Every structure is written in C-alpha cells, then in structure tokens.
Coordinates of N, CA and C in Angstrom, one line a residue:
M32 N -36.7 -59.0 -5.7 CA -36.6 -60.2 -4.9 C -36.7 -59.7 -3.4
L33 N -37.5 -60.4 -2.6 CA -37.6 -60.1 -1.2 C -36.4 -60.5 -0.4
R34 N -36.0 -59.8 0.6 CA -35.0 -60.1 1.5 C -35.4 -61.3 2.3
P35 N -34.5 -62.2 2.7 CA -34.9 -63.4 3.5 C -35.6 -63.0 4.8
V36 N -35.1 -61.9 5.4 CA -35.7 -61.5 6.7 C -37.2 -61.1 6.6
R37 N -37.5 -60.4 5.5 CA -38.9 -60.0 5.2 C -39.7 -61.2 4.9
V38 N -39.2 -62.1 4.2 CA -40.0 -63.3 3.8 C -40.3 -64.1 5.1
L39 N -39.3 -64.2 6.0 CA -39.4 -64.9 7.2 C -40.5 -64.2 8.1
F40 N -40.4 -62.9 8.2 CA -41.3 -62.1 8.9 C -42.8 -62.3 8.4
S41 N -42.9 -62.3 7.1 CA -44.2 -62.4 6.5 C -44.8 -63.8 6.8
I42 N -44.0 -64.8 6.7 CA -44.4 -66.2 7.0 C -44.8 -66.4 8.5
L43 N -43.9 -65.9 9.4 CA -44.2 -66.0 10.8 C -45.5 -65.2 11.2
A44 N -45.7 -64.0 10.6 CA -46.8 -63.2 11.0 C -48.1 -63.9 10.5
S45 N -48.0 -64.5 9.3 CA -49.2 -65.2 8.8 C -49.5 -66.4 9.6
F46 N -48.5 -67.2 10.0 CA -48.6 -68.3 10.8 C -49.2 -68.0 12.2
A47 N -48.7 -66.9 12.8 CA -49.2 -66.5 14.1 C -50.7 -66.1 14.0
C48 N -51.0 -65.5 12.9 CA -52.4 -65.1 12.7 C -53.3 -66.3 12.6
V49 N -53.0 -67.2 11.8 CA -53.8 -68.5 11.7 C -53.8 -69.2 13.0
L50 N -52.7 -69.3 13.7 CA -52.7 -70.0 15.0 C -53.6 -69.3 16.0
A51 N -53.6 -68.0 16.0 CA -54.4 -67.3 17.0 C -55.9 -67.5 16.7
M52 N -56.3 -67.6 15.4 CA -57.7 -67.8 15.1 C -58.1 -69.2 15.4
H53 N -57.2 -70.2 15.5 CA -57.6 -71.5 15.7 C -57.4 -72.0 17.2
T54 N -56.9 -71.1 18.0 CA -56.7 -71.5 19.4 C -58.0 -71.3 20.2
P55 N -58.5 -72.3 21.0 CA -59.7 -72.1 21.7 C -59.6 -70.9 22.6
A56 N -60.6 -70.0 22.6 CA -60.6 -68.8 23.4 C -60.7 -69.2 24.9
Y57 N -61.4 -70.3 25.2 CA -61.6 -70.6 26.6 C -60.3 -71.1 27.3
A58 N -59.2 -71.3 26.5 CA -58.0 -71.8 27.1 C -57.4 -70.6 28.0
T59 N -57.9 -69.4 27.7 CA -57.5 -68.3 28.5 C -58.7 -67.5 28.9
A60 N -58.6 -66.4 29.6 CA -59.7 -65.6 29.9 C -60.3 -64.9 28.6
F61 N -61.6 -64.7 28.6 CA -62.2 -64.0 27.5 C -63.4 -63.1 28.1
T62 N -63.7 -62.1 27.3 CA -64.8 -61.2 27.7 C -65.8 -61.1 26.5
I63 N -67.1 -61.2 26.8 CA -68.1 -61.0 25.8 C -69.0 -59.8 26.2
D64 N -69.2 -58.9 25.3 CA -70.0 -57.7 25.5 C -71.2 -57.8 24.6
T65 N -72.4 -57.3 25.1 CA -73.6 -57.3 24.3 C -74.4 -56.1 24.7
T66 N -75.2 -55.6 23.7 CA -76.2 -54.6 24.0 C -77.6 -55.2 24.0
L67 N -78.3 -55.0 25.0 CA -79.7 -55.5 25.2 C -80.7 -54.5 24.7
L68 N -81.6 -55.0 23.8 CA -82.6 -54.1 23.2 C -83.9 -54.9 23.0
G69 N -85.0 -54.2 23.0 CA -86.3 -54.9 22.7 C -86.4 -55.4 21.3
S70 N -85.7 -54.8 20.4 CA -85.7 -55.2 19.0 C -85.0 -56.5 18.7
T71 N -84.1 -56.9 19.7 CA -83.4 -58.2 19.5 C -84.1 -59.3 20.3
E72 N -85.2 -59.0 21.0 CA -86.0 -60.1 21.6 C -86.6 -60.9 20.5
V73 N -87.1 -62.1 20.9 CA -87.8 -63.0 20.0 C -89.1 -63.4 20.6
P74 N -90.2 -62.8 20.1 CA -90.3 -61.9 19.0 C -89.9 -60.5 19.5
P75 N -89.5 -59.6 18.5 CA -89.1 -58.3 18.8 C -90.2 -57.5 19.4
N76 N -89.9 -56.5 20.2 CA -90.9 -55.6 20.8 C -90.4 -54.1 20.6
A77 N -91.2 -53.2 20.9 CA -90.9 -51.7 20.7 C -90.4 -51.1 22.0
S78 N -90.0 -51.8 22.9 CA -89.5 -51.2 24.2 C -88.3 -50.3 23.9
P79 N -88.3 -49.1 24.5 CA -87.2 -48.1 24.4 C -86.1 -48.4 25.3
A80 N -86.2 -49.5 26.2 CA -85.2 -49.8 27.2 C -83.9 -50.3 26.5
T81 N -82.8 -50.1 27.2 CA -81.5 -50.5 26.7 C -80.8 -51.1 27.8
G82 N -79.8 -51.9 27.5 CA -78.9 -52.4 28.5 C -77.6 -52.8 27.9
I83 N -76.6 -53.0 28.7 CA -75.3 -53.5 28.3 C -74.9 -54.6 29.3
A84 N -74.4 -55.7 28.8 CA -73.9 -56.8 29.6 C -72.5 -57.1 29.2
E85 N -71.6 -57.3 30.2 CA -70.3 -57.8 30.0 C -70.1 -59.1 30.7
I86 N -69.8 -60.1 30.0 CA -69.7 -61.5 30.6 C -68.2 -61.8 30.5
T87 N -67.5 -62.1 31.6 CA -66.1 -62.4 31.6 C -65.9 -63.8 32.1
V88 N -65.2 -64.6 31.4 CA -64.8 -66.0 31.9 C -63.3 -66.0 32.1
N89 N -62.9 -66.4 33.3 CA -61.5 -66.5 33.7 C -61.3 -67.8 34.4
G90 N -60.8 -68.8 33.7 CA -60.8 -70.1 34.3 C -62.2 -70.6 34.6
D91 N -62.4 -71.0 35.8 CA -63.8 -71.5 36.2 C -64.7 -70.5 36.8
T92 N -64.4 -69.2 36.5 CA -65.2 -68.1 37.1 C -65.9 -67.4 36.0
L93 N -67.1 -67.1 36.2 CA -67.9 -66.3 35.2 C -68.4 -65.0 36.0
T94 N -68.1 -63.9 35.4 CA -68.5 -62.6 36.0 C -69.5 -61.9 35.1
V95 N -70.6 -61.5 35.7 CA -71.7 -60.8 35.0 C -71.7 -59.4 35.5
D96 N -71.6 -58.4 34.6 CA -71.6 -57.0 34.9 C -72.6 -56.4 33.9
E97 N -73.8 -56.1 34.4 CA -74.9 -55.6 33.5 C -75.5 -54.3 34.0
T98 N -75.8 -53.5 33.1 CA -76.5 -52.2 33.4 C -77.7 -52.0 32.4
W99 N -78.8 -51.5 32.9 CA -80.0 -51.3 32.0 C -80.7 -50.1 32.5
S100 N -81.5 -49.6 31.6 CA -82.4 -48.4 31.9 C -83.6 -48.4 31.1
G101 N -84.7 -47.8 31.6 CA -85.9 -47.5 30.9 C -86.8 -48.7 30.6
L102 N -86.8 -49.7 31.5 CA -87.8 -50.8 31.3 C -89.2 -50.3 31.5
I103 N -90.0 -50.6 30.5 CA -91.4 -50.1 30.6 C -92.4 -51.1 31.0
G104 N -91.9 -52.4 31.1 CA -92.8 -53.5 31.5 C -92.9 -53.7 33.0
G105 N -92.3 -52.8 33.7 CA -92.2 -53.0 35.2 C -90.9 -53.5 35.6
N106 N -90.8 -53.7 36.9 CA -89.6 -54.1 37.5 C -89.2 -55.6 37.1
P107 N -87.9 -55.9 36.9 CA -87.5 -57.2 36.5 C -88.0 -58.3 37.4
A108 N -88.6 -59.3 36.8 CA -89.0 -60.5 37.6 C -87.8 -61.5 37.6
A109 N -87.0 -61.5 36.5 CA -85.8 -62.4 36.4 C -84.9 -61.9 35.3
A110 N -83.6 -62.3 35.4 CA -82.7 -62.1 34.3 C -81.8 -63.3 34.3
H111 N -81.3 -63.7 33.1 CA -80.6 -64.9 32.9 C -79.7 -64.9 31.7
I112 N -78.8 -66.0 31.7 CA -78.1 -66.4 30.4 C -78.9 -67.6 29.9
H113 N -79.3 -67.5 28.7 CA -80.0 -68.6 28.0 C -79.0 -69.3 27.1
C114 N -79.0 -70.6 27.0 CA -78.1 -71.3 26.1 C -78.7 -72.7 25.8
C115 N -78.6 -73.3 24.8 CA -77.7 -73.1 23.6 C -78.6 -73.3 22.4
A116 N -78.8 -72.3 21.6 CA -79.5 -72.3 20.3 C -79.0 -71.2 19.4
D117 N -79.3 -71.4 18.1 CA -78.9 -70.4 17.1 C -79.5 -69.1 17.4
P118 N -78.8 -68.0 17.0 CA -79.3 -66.6 17.2 C -80.7 -66.5 16.6
G119 N -81.6 -65.8 17.3 CA -83.0 -65.6 16.8 C -83.9 -66.7 17.2
V120 N -83.4 -67.6 18.1 CA -84.2 -68.7 18.6 C -84.3 -68.7 20.1
N121 N -85.4 -68.9 20.7 CA -85.5 -68.9 22.1 C -85.1 -70.3 22.6
V122 N -84.5 -70.3 23.8 CA -84.0 -71.5 24.4 C -84.1 -71.4 25.9
G123 N -84.1 -72.4 26.7 CA -84.2 -72.4 28.1 C -83.0 -71.7 28.8
V124 N -83.3 -71.4 30.1 CA -82.3 -70.7 30.9 C -81.2 -71.7 31.3
A125 N -79.9 -71.2 31.2 CA -78.8 -71.9 31.6 C -78.4 -71.5 33.0
V126 N -78.2 -70.2 33.2 CA -77.8 -69.6 34.5 C -78.7 -68.4 34.8
G127 N -79.4 -68.5 36.0 CA -80.2 -67.4 36.5 C -79.3 -66.4 37.3
F128 N -79.7 -65.2 37.3 CA -79.0 -64.2 38.1 C -79.7 -64.0 39.4
P129 N -79.1 -64.5 40.5 CA -79.7 -64.4 41.8 C -79.6 -63.0 42.3
S130 N -80.6 -62.6 43.1 CA -80.7 -61.3 43.7 C -80.7 -60.1 42.7
F131 N -81.3 -60.4 41.5 CA -81.3 -59.3 40.5 C -82.2 -58.2 41.0
P132 N -81.7 -56.9 40.9 CA -82.5 -55.8 41.4 C -83.9 -55.6 40.7
A133 N -84.9 -55.4 41.5 CA -86.2 -55.2 40.9 C -86.4 -53.7 40.7
T134 N -85.7 -53.1 39.7 CA -85.7 -51.7 39.4 C -85.7 -51.6 37.8
T135 N -86.5 -50.6 37.4 CA -86.6 -50.4 35.9 C -85.3 -49.8 35.3
S136 N -84.4 -49.3 36.1 CA -83.0 -48.9 35.7 C -82.1 -49.3 36.8
G137 N -81.0 -49.8 36.5 CA -80.0 -50.2 37.5 C -78.8 -51.0 37.0
S138 N -78.1 -51.7 37.9 CA -77.0 -52.4 37.5 C -76.9 -53.7 38.4
Y139 N -76.2 -54.7 37.9 CA -76.0 -56.0 38.5 C -74.6 -56.5 38.3
F140 N -74.0 -57.0 39.4 CA -72.7 -57.5 39.3 C -72.7 -58.8 40.1
H141 N -72.2 -59.9 39.5 CA -72.2 -61.2 40.3 C -71.1 -62.1 39.7
V142 N -70.4 -62.8 40.6 CA -69.3 -63.7 40.2 C -69.8 -65.1 40.5
F143 N -69.8 -66.0 39.4 CA -70.2 -67.4 39.6 C -69.1 -68.3 39.5
N144 N -69.1 -69.4 40.2 CA -68.2 -70.5 40.1 C -68.8 -71.5 39.1
L145 N -68.2 -71.6 38.0 CA -68.7 -72.5 36.9 C -68.7 -74.0 37.3
L146 N -68.0 -74.3 38.3 CA -67.9 -75.7 38.7 C -68.9 -76.0 39.9
D147 N -69.8 -75.1 40.2 CA -70.8 -75.2 41.2 C -72.1 -75.6 40.5
S148 N -72.5 -76.8 40.6 CA -73.7 -77.3 39.8 C -75.0 -76.5 40.2
S149 N -75.0 -75.9 41.3 CA -76.2 -75.2 41.7 C -76.5 -73.9 41.0
I150 N -75.5 -73.4 40.2 CA -75.7 -72.1 39.4 C -76.5 -72.4 38.2
Y151 N -76.6 -73.7 37.7 CA -77.2 -74.0 36.5 C -78.7 -74.5 36.8
T152 N -79.6 -74.3 35.8 CA -80.9 -74.8 36.0 C -80.8 -76.3 35.8
A153 N -81.7 -77.1 36.4 CA -81.7 -78.5 36.3 C -81.8 -79.0 34.8
A154 N -82.6 -78.3 34.0 CA -82.7 -78.6 32.6 C -81.4 -78.4 31.9
F155 N -80.7 -77.4 32.1 CA -79.4 -77.2 31.4 C -78.4 -78.1 31.9
L156 N -78.3 -78.3 33.3 CA -77.3 -79.2 33.8 C -77.4 -80.6 33.3
N157 N -78.7 -81.1 33.2 CA -78.9 -82.5 32.8 C -79.0 -82.6 31.3
G158 N -79.6 -81.6 30.6 CA -79.7 -81.7 29.2 C -78.5 -81.4 28.4
F159 N -77.8 -80.3 28.7 CA -76.6 -79.9 28.0 C -75.3 -80.3 28.7
G160 N -75.4 -80.4 30.0 CA -74.2 -80.7 30.8 C -73.9 -82.1 31.1
G161 N -74.9 -83.0 30.7 CA -74.7 -84.4 31.0 C -74.8 -84.7 32.5
G162 N -75.4 -83.8 33.3 CA -75.5 -84.1 34.7 C -74.4 -83.6 35.6
T163 N -73.3 -83.0 35.0 CA -72.2 -82.6 35.8 C -72.0 -81.1 35.6
A164 N -71.4 -80.5 36.6 CA -71.1 -79.1 36.5 C -70.0 -78.8 35.4
A165 N -69.0 -79.7 35.3 CA -68.0 -79.6 34.3 C -68.5 -79.7 32.9
G166 N -69.5 -80.6 32.7 CA -70.2 -80.7 31.4 C -71.0 -79.4 31.1
A167 N -71.7 -78.9 32.1 CA -72.5 -77.7 31.9 C -71.6 -76.5 31.6
E168 N -70.4 -76.4 32.4 CA -69.5 -75.3 32.1 C -69.0 -75.4 30.6
A169 N -68.6 -76.6 30.2 CA -68.1 -76.7 28.8 C -69.2 -76.3 27.8
A170 N -70.4 -76.8 28.0 CA -71.5 -76.4 27.1 C -71.8 -74.9 27.1
L171 N -71.8 -74.3 28.3 CA -72.1 -72.9 28.4 C -71.0 -72.1 27.7
I172 N -69.7 -72.4 27.9 CA -68.6 -71.7 27.3 C -68.7 -71.9 25.8
A173 N -68.9 -73.1 25.3 CA -69.0 -73.3 23.9 C -70.2 -72.5 23.3
G174 N -71.3 -72.5 24.0 CA -72.5 -71.8 23.5 C -72.2 -70.3 23.4
M175 N -71.5 -69.7 24.4 CA -71.2 -68.3 24.3 C -70.2 -68.0 23.2
L176 N -69.2 -68.8 23.1 CA -68.2 -68.6 22.1 C -68.7 -68.8 20.6
E177 N -69.7 -69.6 20.5 CA -70.3 -69.9 19.2 C -71.4 -68.9 18.9
G178 N -71.7 -68.0 19.8 CA -72.8 -67.1 19.6 C -74.2 -67.7 19.8
D179 N -74.3 -68.8 20.5 CA -75.5 -69.5 20.7 C -76.1 -69.3 22.1
A180 N -75.8 -68.2 22.7 CA -76.3 -67.9 24.1 C -76.7 -66.4 24.1
Y181 N -77.6 -66.0 25.0 CA -78.0 -64.7 25.1 C -78.4 -64.3 26.5
V182 N -78.4 -63.0 26.8 CA -78.8 -62.5 28.1 C -80.1 -61.7 27.9
N183 N -81.1 -61.9 28.8 CA -82.2 -61.0 28.8 C -82.8 -60.7 30.1
I184 N -83.7 -59.7 30.2 CA -84.4 -59.3 31.4 C -85.9 -59.5 31.2
H185 N -86.5 -60.2 32.1 CA -88.0 -60.5 32.0 C -88.7 -59.7 33.0
N186 N -90.0 -59.3 32.7 CA -90.9 -58.7 33.7 C -92.3 -59.1 33.4
A187 N -93.3 -58.5 34.1 CA -94.7 -58.9 34.0 C -95.3 -58.6 32.6
V188 N -94.9 -57.5 32.0 CA -95.5 -57.1 30.7 C -94.8 -57.9 29.6
F189 N -93.5 -58.2 29.8 CA -92.8 -59.0 28.8 C -92.2 -60.3 29.5
P190 N -93.1 -61.3 29.7 CA -92.6 -62.5 30.4 C -91.6 -63.2 29.6
G191 N -91.5 -63.1 28.3 CA -90.5 -63.7 27.5 C -89.2 -62.9 27.4
G192 N -89.3 -61.7 28.0 CA -88.1 -60.8 28.0 C -88.4 -59.5 27.3
E193 N -88.0 -58.4 28.0 CA -88.2 -57.1 27.4 C -87.0 -56.7 26.6
I194 N -85.8 -57.0 27.1 CA -84.6 -56.6 26.3 C -83.7 -57.9 26.3
R195 N -83.0 -58.0 25.2 CA -82.1 -59.2 25.0 C -80.9 -58.8 24.2
G196 N -79.8 -59.5 24.5 CA -78.5 -59.3 23.8 C -77.9 -60.6 23.5
Q197 N -77.5 -60.9 22.3 CA -76.9 -62.1 21.9 C -75.4 -62.1 22.3
L198 N -74.9 -63.2 22.9 CA -73.5 -63.2 23.3 C -72.7 -63.8 22.2
G199 N -71.5 -63.2 22.0 CA -70.5 -63.6 21.0 C -69.2 -63.1 21.4
P200 N -68.1 -63.8 21.0 CA -66.8 -63.4 21.4 C -66.4 -62.0 20.9
V201 N -65.6 -61.3 21.7 CA -64.9 -60.1 21.3 C -63.5 -60.4 21.1
P202 N -62.9 -60.2 19.9 CA -61.5 -60.5 19.8 C -60.6 -59.7 20.7
E203 N -59.6 -60.4 21.3 CA -58.6 -59.8 22.2 C -57.7 -58.8 21.3
P204 N -57.2 -57.8 21.9 CA -56.3 -56.9 21.2 C -55.1 -57.6 20.5
A205 N -54.6 -58.6 21.3 CA -53.5 -59.3 20.7 C -53.8 -60.1 19.5
T206 N -55.0 -60.7 19.4 CA -55.5 -61.4 18.3 C -55.6 -60.4 17.1
L207 N -56.2 -59.3 17.4 CA -56.4 -58.3 16.3 C -55.0 -57.8 15.8
T208 N -54.1 -57.6 16.7 CA -52.7 -57.2 16.3 C -52.1 -58.3 15.4
L209 N -52.2 -59.5 15.8 CA -51.6 -60.6 15.0 C -52.3 -60.7 13.6
L210 N -53.6 -60.5 13.6 CA -54.3 -60.5 12.3 C -53.8 -59.4 11.4
A211 N -53.7 -58.2 12.0 CA -53.2 -57.0 11.2 C -51.8 -57.3 10.7
L212 N -50.9 -57.9 11.5 CA -49.5 -58.2 11.1 C -49.6 -59.2 9.9
G213 N -50.4 -60.2 10.0 CA -50.5 -61.2 9.0 C -51.0 -60.6 7.7
L214 N -52.0 -59.7 7.8 CA -52.5 -59.1 6.6 C -51.5 -58.1 6.0
A215 N -50.8 -57.4 6.8 CA -49.8 -56.5 6.3 C -48.7 -57.2 5.6
G216 N -48.2 -58.3 6.2 CA -47.2 -59.1 5.7 C -47.6 -59.7 4.3
G217 N -48.8 -60.1 4.2 CA -49.3 -60.7 2.9 C -49.4 -59.6 1.9
A218 N -49.8 -58.4 2.3 CA -49.9 -57.3 1.3 C -48.5 -56.9 0.8
I219 N -47.6 -56.8 1.7 CA -46.2 -56.5 1.3 C -45.6 -57.5 0.4
R220 N -45.9 -58.7 0.7 CA -45.4 -59.8 -0.2 C -46.0 -59.8 -1.6
R221 N -47.3 -59.5 -1.6 CA -48.0 -59.4 -2.9 C -47.5 -58.2 -3.7
R222 N -47.3 -57.1 -3.0 CA -46.8 -55.9 -3.7 C -45.4 -56.1 -4.3
R223 N -44.5 -56.8 -3.5 CA -43.2 -57.1 -4.0 C -43.2 -58.0 -5.2
R224 N -44.1 -58.9 -5.2 CA -44.2 -59.9 -6.4 C -44.7 -59.2 -7.6
S225 N -45.4 -58.1 -7.5 CA -46.0 -57.5 -8.7 C -45.0 -56.7 -9.5

C-alpha cells in the first residue's frame, strides 16, 4: 500500500503536468527556435545555405534574432515571418524584417512592438487581425504557437524563398520538469500497484 504522502505527491505532480500543458504559452514569455534550410522551402530546393532564427515574445514585444550563411541565390531581397497556414503550405507575409542585411551570410536582430499596426502587412492586419494591431498580434501569436507560421529569406534566384524554417513552440524547462515529475509519479504508482 502506498503511503499517503507519496499518493499526494503523485496526484499533485500529475495535476501540475496537465495544468502546464493546458496553460496558454502566450500568457508568459516564450521562445521559438527554428533551422532554415532549402529543403524545407515549398517547393524544396537544393540550396546548401543554412540559418537559425530565434523568435521571442515577451508581452507585446517580439524579438527576432536570425543568423544565416551560404546563400547561393544572391543577397537577400527580403526576409519575413509568414502566417497563418498549415506546415508545408505557402502563405502571405505577416511581419517583414526592416533593414535586413543584403549579405549572403550574416545576422539580423530586431525588436518589434506587436501593438504597432505598421509592423504588419496590410493583408495580414486586415485579413487575420480584423483591422487592429491587437487582433494581428493575437493571430500571429496563435499561428506561431500552433506551428502555422514560418520564417524565410528571399532573393533574386529564389523569389519564393531560398531557406525556410517552420516556427513552433519550444517547451520551457519548467514545463519539461513538471512533465517528468508527472510521468515519474505515474510510474511509481503503477509499480507499487503491481
């Protein structure tokens, strides 16, 4: 028979795990990382270029930190966050990256105010955001958290994008810890019952 303390621990750990998985991630800050490759463009291409993008949302602030190298299609003409469509589907630009460097290898860092309607394209602001910056912010965050947004870099040879990375949430360490505790508690409970 299990001791009451262990039973309580197991129940609380399982409850915390379930609660953490159902709490909206945008209620707090979150970070999404992605790798940009030609093979993940739609349609895929054989570009050897690579990139890494880290997108951080903290309240109404979105920070883009992107590094790339080896573009073979020439200097970037543009780079963006596209939203909102299923993975493997192309969709319009949500947020363009102003002053993106025109270099085949480089880095880009920019902080956006998500409540500034001028950061969104008119099509995204009016189509997904209902004409307001708050609506566009909600749509963009939902799209990123649901894996329905992507980042890519466009140039003359690859006007649809040379490299692309799908955005999706990265679990916080605390969420992973709670999940591990819940699973461990469940395993101990099952072992004791056997």
